[in-house]
Tab-separated table of C-alpha atoms and ligand atoms in Angstrom:
chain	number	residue	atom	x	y	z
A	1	UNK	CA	-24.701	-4.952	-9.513
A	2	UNK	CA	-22.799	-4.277	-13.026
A	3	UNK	CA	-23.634	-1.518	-15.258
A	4	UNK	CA	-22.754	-2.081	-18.754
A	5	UNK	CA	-22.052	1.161	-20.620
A	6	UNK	CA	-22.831	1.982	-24.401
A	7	UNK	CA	-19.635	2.609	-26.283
A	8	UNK	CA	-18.091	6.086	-26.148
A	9	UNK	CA	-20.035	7.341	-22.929
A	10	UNK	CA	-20.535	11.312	-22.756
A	11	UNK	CA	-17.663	12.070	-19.914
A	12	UNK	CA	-20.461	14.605	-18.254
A	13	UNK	CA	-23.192	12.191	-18.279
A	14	UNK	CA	-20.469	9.399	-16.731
A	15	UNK	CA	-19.399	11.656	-13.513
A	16	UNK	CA	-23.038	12.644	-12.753
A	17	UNK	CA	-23.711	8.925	-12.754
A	18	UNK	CA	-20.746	7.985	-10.683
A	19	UNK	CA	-21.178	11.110	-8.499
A	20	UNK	CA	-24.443	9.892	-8.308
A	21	UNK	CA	-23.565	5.970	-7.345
A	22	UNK	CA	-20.892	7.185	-4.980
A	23	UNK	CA	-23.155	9.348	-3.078
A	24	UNK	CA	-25.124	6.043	-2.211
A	25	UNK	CA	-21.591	4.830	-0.426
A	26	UNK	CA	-21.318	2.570	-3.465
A	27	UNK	CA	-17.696	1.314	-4.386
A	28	UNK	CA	-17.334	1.692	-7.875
A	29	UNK	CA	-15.080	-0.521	-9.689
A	30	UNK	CA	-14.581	0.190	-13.585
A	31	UNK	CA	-13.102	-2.684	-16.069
A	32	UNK	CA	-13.471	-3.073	-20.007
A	33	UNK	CA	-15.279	-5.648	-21.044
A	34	UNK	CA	-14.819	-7.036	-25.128
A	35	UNK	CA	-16.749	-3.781	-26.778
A	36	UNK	CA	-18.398	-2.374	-23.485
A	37	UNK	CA	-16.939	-0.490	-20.614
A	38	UNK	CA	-18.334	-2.064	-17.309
A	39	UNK	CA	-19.187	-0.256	-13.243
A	40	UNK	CA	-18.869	-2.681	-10.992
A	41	UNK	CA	-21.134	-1.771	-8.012
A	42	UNK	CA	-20.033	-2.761	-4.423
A	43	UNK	CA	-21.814	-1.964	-1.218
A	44	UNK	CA	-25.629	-2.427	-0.621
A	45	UNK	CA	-27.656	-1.663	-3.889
A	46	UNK	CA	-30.838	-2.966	-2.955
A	47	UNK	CA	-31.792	1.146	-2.264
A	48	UNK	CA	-30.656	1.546	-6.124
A	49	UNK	CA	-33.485	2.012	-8.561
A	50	UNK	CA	-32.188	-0.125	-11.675
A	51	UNK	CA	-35.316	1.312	-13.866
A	52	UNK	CA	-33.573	4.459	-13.283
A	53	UNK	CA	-30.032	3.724	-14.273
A	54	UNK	CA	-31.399	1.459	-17.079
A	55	UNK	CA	-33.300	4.533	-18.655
A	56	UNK	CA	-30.176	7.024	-18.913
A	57	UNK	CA	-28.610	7.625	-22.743
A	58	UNK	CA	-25.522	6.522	-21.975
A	59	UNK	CA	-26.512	2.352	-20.051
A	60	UNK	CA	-26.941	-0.474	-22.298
A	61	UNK	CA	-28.058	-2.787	-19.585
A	62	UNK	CA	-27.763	-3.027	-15.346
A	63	UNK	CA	-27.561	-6.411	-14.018
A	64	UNK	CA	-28.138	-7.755	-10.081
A	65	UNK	CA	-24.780	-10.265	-9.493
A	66	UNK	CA	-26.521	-13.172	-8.039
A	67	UNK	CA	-23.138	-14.578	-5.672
A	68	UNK	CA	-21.829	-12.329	-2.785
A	69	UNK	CA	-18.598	-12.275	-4.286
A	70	UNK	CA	-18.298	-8.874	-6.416
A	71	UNK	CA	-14.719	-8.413	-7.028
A	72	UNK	CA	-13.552	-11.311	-7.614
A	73	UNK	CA	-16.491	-12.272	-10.125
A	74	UNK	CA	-15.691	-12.674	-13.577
A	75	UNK	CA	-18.915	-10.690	-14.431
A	76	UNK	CA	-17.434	-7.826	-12.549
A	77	UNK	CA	-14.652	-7.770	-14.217
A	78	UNK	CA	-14.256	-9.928	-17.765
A	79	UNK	CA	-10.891	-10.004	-18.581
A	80	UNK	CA	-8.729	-12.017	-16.833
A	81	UNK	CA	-6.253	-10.251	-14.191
A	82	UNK	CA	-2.619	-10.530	-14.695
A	83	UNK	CA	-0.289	-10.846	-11.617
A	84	UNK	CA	3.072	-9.517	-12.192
A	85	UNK	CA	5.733	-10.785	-9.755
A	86	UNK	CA	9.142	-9.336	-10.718
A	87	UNK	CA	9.715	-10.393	-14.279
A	88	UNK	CA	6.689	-12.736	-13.996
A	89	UNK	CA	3.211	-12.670	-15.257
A	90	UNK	CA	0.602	-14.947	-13.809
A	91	UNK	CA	-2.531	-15.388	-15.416
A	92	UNK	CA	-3.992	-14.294	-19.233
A	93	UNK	CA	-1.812	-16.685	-21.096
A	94	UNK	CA	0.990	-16.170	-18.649
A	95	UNK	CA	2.195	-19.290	-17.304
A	96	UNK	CA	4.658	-19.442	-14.166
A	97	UNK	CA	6.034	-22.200	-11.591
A	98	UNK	CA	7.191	-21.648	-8.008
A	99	UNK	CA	9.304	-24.396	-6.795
A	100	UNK	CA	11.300	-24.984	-3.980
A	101	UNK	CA	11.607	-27.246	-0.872
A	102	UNK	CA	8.684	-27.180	1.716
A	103	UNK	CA	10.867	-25.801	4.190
A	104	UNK	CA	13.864	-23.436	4.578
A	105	UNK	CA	16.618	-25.583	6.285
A	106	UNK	CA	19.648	-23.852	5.692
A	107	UNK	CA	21.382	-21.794	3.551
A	108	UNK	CA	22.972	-24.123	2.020
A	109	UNK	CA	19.996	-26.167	1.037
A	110	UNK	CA	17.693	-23.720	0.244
A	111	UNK	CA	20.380	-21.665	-2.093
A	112	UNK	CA	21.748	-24.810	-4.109
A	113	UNK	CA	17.521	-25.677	-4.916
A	114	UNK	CA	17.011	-22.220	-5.180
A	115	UNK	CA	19.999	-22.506	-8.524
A	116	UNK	CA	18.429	-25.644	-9.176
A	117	UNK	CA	15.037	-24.765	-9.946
A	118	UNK	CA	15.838	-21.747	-11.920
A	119	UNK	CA	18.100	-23.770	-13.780
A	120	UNK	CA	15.008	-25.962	-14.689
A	121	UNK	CA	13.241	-23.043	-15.673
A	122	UNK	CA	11.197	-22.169	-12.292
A	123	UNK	CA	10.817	-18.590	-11.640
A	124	UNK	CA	9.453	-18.650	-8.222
A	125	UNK	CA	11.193	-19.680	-5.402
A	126	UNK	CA	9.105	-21.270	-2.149
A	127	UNK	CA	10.361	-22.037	1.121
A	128	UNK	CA	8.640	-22.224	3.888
A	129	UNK	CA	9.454	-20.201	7.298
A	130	UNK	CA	6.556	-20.469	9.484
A	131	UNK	CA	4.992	-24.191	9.050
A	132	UNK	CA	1.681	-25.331	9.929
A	133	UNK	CA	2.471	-28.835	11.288
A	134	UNK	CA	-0.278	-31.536	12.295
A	135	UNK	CA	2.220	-32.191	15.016
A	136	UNK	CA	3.839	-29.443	17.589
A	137	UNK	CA	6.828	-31.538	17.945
A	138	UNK	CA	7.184	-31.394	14.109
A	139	UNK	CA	9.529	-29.098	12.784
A	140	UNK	CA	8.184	-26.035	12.963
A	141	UNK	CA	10.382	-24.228	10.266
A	142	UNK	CA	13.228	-21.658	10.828
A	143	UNK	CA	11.122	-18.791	11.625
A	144	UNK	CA	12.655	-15.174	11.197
A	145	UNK	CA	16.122	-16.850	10.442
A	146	UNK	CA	13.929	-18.779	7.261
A	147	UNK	CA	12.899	-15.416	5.406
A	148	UNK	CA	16.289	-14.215	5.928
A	149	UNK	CA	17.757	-17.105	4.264
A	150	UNK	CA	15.127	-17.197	1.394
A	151	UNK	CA	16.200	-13.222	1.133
A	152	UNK	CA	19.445	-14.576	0.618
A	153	UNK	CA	18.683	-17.285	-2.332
A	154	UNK	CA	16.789	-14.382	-3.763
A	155	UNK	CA	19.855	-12.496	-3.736
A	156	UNK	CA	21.938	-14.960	-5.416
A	157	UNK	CA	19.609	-16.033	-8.027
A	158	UNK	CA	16.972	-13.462	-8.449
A	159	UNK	CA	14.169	-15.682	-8.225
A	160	UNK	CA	11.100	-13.728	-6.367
A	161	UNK	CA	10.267	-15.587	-2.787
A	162	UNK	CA	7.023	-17.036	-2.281
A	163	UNK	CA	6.631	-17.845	1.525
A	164	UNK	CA	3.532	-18.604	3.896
A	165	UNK	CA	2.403	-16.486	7.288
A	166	UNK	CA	0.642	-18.019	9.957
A	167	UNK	CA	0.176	-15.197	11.815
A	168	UNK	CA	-0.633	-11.369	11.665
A	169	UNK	CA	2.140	-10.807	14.448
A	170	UNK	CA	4.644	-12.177	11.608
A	171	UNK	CA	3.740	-9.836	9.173
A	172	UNK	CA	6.795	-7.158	9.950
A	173	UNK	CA	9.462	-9.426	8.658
A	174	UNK	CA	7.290	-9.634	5.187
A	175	UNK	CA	8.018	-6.572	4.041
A	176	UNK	CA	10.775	-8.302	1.388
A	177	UNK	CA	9.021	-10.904	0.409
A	178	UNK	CA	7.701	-10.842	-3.125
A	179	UNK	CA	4.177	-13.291	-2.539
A	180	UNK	CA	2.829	-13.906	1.105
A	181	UNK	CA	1.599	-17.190	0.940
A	182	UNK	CA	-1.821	-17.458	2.896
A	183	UNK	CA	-1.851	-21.670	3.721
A	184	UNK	CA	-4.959	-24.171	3.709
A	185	UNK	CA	-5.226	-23.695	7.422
A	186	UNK	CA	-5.537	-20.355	7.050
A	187	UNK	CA	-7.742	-19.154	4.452
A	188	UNK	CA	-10.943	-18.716	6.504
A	189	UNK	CA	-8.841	-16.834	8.969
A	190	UNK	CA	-10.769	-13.341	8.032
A	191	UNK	CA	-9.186	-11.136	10.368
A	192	UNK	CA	-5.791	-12.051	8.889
A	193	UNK	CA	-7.535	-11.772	4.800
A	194	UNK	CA	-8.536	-8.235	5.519
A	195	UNK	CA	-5.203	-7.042	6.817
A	196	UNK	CA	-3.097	-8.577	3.965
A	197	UNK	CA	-5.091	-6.492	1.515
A	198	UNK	CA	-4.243	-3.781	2.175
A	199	UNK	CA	-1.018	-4.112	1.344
A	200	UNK	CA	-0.788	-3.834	-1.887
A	201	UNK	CA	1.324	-7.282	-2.441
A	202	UNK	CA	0.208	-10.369	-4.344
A	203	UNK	CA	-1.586	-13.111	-2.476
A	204	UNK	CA	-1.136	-16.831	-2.780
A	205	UNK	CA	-4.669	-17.806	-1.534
A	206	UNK	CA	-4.759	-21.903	-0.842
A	207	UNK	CA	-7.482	-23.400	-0.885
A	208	UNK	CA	-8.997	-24.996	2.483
A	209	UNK	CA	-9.264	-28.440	3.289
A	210	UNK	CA	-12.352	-28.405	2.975
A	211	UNK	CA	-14.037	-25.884	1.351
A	212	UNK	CA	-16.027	-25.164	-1.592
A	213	UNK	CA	-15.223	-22.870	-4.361
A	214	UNK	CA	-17.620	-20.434	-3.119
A	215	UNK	CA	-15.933	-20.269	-0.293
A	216	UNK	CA	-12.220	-19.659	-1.605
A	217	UNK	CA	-13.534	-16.791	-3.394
A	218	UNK	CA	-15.281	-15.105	-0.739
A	219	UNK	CA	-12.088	-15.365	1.139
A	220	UNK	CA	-10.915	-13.707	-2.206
A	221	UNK	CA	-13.183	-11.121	-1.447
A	222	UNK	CA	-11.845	-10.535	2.218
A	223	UNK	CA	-8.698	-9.727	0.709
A	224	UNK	CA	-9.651	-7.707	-2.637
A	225	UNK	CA	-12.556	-5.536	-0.101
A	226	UNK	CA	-9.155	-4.055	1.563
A	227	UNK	CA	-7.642	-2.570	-1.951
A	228	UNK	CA	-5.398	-5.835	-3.123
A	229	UNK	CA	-6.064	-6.721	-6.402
A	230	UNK	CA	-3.222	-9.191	-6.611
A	231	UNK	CA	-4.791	-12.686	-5.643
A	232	UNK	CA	-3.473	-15.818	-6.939
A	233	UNK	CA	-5.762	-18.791	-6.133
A	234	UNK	CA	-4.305	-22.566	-5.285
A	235	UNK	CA	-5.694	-25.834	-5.628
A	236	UNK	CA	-3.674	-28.359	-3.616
A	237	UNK	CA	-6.108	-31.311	-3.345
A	238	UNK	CA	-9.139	-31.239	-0.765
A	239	UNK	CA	-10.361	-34.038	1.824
A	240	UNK	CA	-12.199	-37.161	1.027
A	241	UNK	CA	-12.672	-40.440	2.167
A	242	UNK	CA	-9.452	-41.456	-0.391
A	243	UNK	CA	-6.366	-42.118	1.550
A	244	UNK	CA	-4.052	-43.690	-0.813
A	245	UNK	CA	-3.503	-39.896	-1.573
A	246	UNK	CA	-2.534	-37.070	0.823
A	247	UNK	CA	-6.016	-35.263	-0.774
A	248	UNK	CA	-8.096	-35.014	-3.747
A	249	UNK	CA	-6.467	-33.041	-6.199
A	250	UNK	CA	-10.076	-31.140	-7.711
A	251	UNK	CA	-8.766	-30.517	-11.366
A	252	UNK	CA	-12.052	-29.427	-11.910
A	253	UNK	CA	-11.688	-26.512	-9.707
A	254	UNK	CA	-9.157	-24.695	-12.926
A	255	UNK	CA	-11.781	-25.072	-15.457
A	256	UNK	CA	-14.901	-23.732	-12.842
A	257	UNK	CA	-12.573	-20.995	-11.200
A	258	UNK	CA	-12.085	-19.927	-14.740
A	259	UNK	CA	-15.407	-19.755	-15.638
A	260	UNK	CA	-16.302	-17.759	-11.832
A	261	UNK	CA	-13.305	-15.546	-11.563
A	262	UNK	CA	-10.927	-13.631	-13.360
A	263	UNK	CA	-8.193	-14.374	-11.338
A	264	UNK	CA	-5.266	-16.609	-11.796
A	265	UNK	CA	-5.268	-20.197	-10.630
A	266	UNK	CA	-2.847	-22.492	-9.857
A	267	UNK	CA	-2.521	-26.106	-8.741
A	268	UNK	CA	-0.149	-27.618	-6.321
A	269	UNK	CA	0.348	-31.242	-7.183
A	270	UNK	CA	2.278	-31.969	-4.732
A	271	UNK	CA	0.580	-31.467	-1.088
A	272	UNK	CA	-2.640	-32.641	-3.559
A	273	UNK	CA	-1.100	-36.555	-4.012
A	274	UNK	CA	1.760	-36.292	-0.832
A	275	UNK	CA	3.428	-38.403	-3.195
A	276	UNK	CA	6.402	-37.304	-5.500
A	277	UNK	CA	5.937	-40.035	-8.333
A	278	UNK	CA	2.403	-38.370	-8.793
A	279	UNK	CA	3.627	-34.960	-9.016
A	280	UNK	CA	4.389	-34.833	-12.425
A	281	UNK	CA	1.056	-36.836	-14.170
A	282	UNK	CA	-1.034	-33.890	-11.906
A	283	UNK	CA	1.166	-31.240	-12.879
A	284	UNK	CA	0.378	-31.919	-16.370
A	285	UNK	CA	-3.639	-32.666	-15.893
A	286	UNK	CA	-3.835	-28.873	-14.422
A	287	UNK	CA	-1.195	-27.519	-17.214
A	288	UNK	CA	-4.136	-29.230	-19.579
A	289	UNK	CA	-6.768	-28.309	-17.534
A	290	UNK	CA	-5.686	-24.112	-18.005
A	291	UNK	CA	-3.920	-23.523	-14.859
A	292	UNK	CA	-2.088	-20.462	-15.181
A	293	UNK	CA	0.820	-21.882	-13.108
A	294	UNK	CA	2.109	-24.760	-10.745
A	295	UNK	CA	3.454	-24.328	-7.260
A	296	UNK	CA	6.014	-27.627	-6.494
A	297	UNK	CA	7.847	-28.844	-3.455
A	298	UNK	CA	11.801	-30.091	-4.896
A	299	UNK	CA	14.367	-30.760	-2.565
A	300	UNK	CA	17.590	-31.880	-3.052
A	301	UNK	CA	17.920	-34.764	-0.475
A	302	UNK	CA	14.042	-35.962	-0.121
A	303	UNK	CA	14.571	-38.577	2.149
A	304	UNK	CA	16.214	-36.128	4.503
A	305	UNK	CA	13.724	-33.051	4.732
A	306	UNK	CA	12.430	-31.851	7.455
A	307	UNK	CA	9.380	-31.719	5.879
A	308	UNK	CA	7.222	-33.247	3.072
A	309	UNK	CA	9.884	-35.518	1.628
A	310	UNK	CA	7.752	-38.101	0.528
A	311	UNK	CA	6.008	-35.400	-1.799
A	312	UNK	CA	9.049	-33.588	-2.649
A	313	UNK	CA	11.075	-33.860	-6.317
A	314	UNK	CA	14.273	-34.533	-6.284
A	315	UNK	CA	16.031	-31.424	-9.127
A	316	UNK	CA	16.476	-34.042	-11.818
A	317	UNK	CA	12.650	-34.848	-11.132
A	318	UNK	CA	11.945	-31.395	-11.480
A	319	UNK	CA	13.820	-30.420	-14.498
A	320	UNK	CA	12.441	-33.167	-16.322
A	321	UNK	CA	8.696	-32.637	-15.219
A	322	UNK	CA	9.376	-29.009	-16.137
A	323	UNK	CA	10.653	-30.232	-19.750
A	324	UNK	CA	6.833	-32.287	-19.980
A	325	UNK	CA	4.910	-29.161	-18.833
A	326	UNK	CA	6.487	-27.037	-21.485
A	327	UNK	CA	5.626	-29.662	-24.114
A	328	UNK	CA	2.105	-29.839	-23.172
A	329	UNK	CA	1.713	-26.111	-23.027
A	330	UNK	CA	2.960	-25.942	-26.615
A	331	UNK	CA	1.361	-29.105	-27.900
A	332	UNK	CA	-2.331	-27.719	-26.192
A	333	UNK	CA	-1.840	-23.723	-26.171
A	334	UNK	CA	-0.339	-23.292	-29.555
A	335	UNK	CA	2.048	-21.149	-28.006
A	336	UNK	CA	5.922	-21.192	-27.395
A	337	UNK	CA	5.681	-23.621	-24.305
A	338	UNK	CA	7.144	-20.582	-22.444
A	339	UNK	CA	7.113	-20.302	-18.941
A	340	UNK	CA	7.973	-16.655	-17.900
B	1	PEP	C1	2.825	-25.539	1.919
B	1	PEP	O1	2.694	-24.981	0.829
B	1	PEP	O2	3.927	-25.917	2.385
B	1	PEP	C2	1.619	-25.875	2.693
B	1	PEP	C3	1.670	-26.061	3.994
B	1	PEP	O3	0.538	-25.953	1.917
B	1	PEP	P1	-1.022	-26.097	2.310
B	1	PEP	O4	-1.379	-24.866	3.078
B	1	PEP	O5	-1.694	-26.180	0.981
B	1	PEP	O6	-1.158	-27.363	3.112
B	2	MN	MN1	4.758	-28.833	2.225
């Protein structure tokens, strides 16, 4: 339930109402919408009498919120919410890419992409630690020895580290990382959602295999219930019956996420095609499309990864896609093509 307040509430009036609401064991979440200040109600408010509300001096309006995701709704909250990473914004008109190879491998790799990227303009750095392989004789990433190698390309460049957990038992040696990276596999995995918010840290939330949009934002919800404002949704591509792709890359999701939440979203082209000459027409469909940032796989040596090659730029790749995705950002948003 919203309540939409007239302009310049009476301060009294206000705290008796939200006295009032909290009494109930309502959550109350307060935003500004364009000209009206707004109470987002969470909790069960089916004992709250809206004719009630409705008839004090200082409501314009009370509305029900149809979908069981309250935070996260745009309705709850109308602007959109800006992530800040470091010295990066995410989301409102900020625009960011995190790129880096799908694994960690060694210092040596993951430092030179790490000066690579940034070169290009990236100011993310991924790298994966823990990885969620099809196969258990896969490569199953560097582990403990991964984040402290990504620490160390952080070190020497600056870039904030995005990196995935798997587990909650993992989560002690996230502490430095900058985004925790919660993977397709995982985004159902409640028990895990509710822990990471309350931490207080921005969330990369992936979306499933297989699951609606509905569904990505109540797993939204898990995370913002616990505190954690900080959620960046991912589109990387969904199952269908195409194969010639890895998955479906769901453009449409930027444009409907948009319209549902007011968090940022951004696309990963590459697990979305598993193919690296794709990477850069998708990255520029979602830059079109209003993502509010790209997460890409680049690696150095692609035909040598541990992981993901096939779907992996090579830094020249990269730099040039990056050059594209600045021109269509100026060409579409008026703006200076930055990418912060
Ligand atoms: C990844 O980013 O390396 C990854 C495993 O992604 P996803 O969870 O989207 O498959
Ligand atoms: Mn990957």
């Amino acid at each position: 339930m919203i309540v939409i307040l007239k302009e310049h509430p009476n301060p009294k009036q206000l705290d008796n109402l939200k006295a009032w609401l909290t009494s109930m064991g309502l959550k109350i979440h307060e935003s500004d919408g364009v000209n009206h200040q707004i109470l987002g109600l969470v909790g069960d408010t089916s004992r709250v009498d809206i004719d009630l509300i409705q008839a004090l001096d200082i409501v314009e309006d009370v509305k029900r919120i149809q979908e069981p995701y309250k935070n996260a709704n745009r309705k709850f909250h109308p602007r959109d919410t800006v992530v800040t990473v470091g010295d990066t914004r995410i989301g409102g008109g900020h625009f960011a890419v995190i790129a880096g190879p799908c694994s960690v491998e060694s210092e040596e790799q993951i430092v030179g992409i790490a000066k690579a990227v940034k070169a290009a303009g990236a100011t993310l750095l991924r790298g994966g630690a823990f990885k969620p392989r099809t196969s258990p004789y896969a490569f199953q990433g560097l582990r403990a020895t991964g984040i402290e190698l990504l620490l160390e390309a952080k070190r020497e460049t600056g870039l904030p580290i995005v990196t995935e957990i798997m587990d909650l038992s993992q989560l002690n040696l996230f502490e430095d990382v900058d985004v925790i990276q919660v993977g397709a596999r995982n985004m159902q995995n409640f028990e895990m959602l509710k822990e990471l918010g309350h931490l207080h840290k921005p969330i990369l939330l992936k979306r499933g295999l297989a699951n609606t949009l509905q569904e990505l934002l109540m797993s939204a919800e898990y995370i913002m219930s616990g505190g954690d404002c900080e959620v960046i949704l991912c589109e990387r591509g969904i199952r269908t019956f195409e194969n010639y792709t890895r998955n479906t890359m769901d453009v449409s999701a930027i444009p409907a996420l948009h319209t549902l939440t007011h968090l940022p979203v951004i696309a990963d082209p590459s697990h979305a095609t598993g193919r690296s000459a794709m990477v850069r027409p998708m990255a520029l469909a979602a830059v079109a499309a209003g993502a509010d940032g790209l997460i890409i796989e680049v690696h150095n040596d692609p035909q040598h990864a541990l992981c993901d090659g096939p779907q992996s730029q090579t830094p020249e790749e990269f730099a040039g896609t990056m050059e594209k995705i600045k021109q269509v950002r100026k060409l579409l948003f008026d703006g200076n093509g930055g990418v912060e």
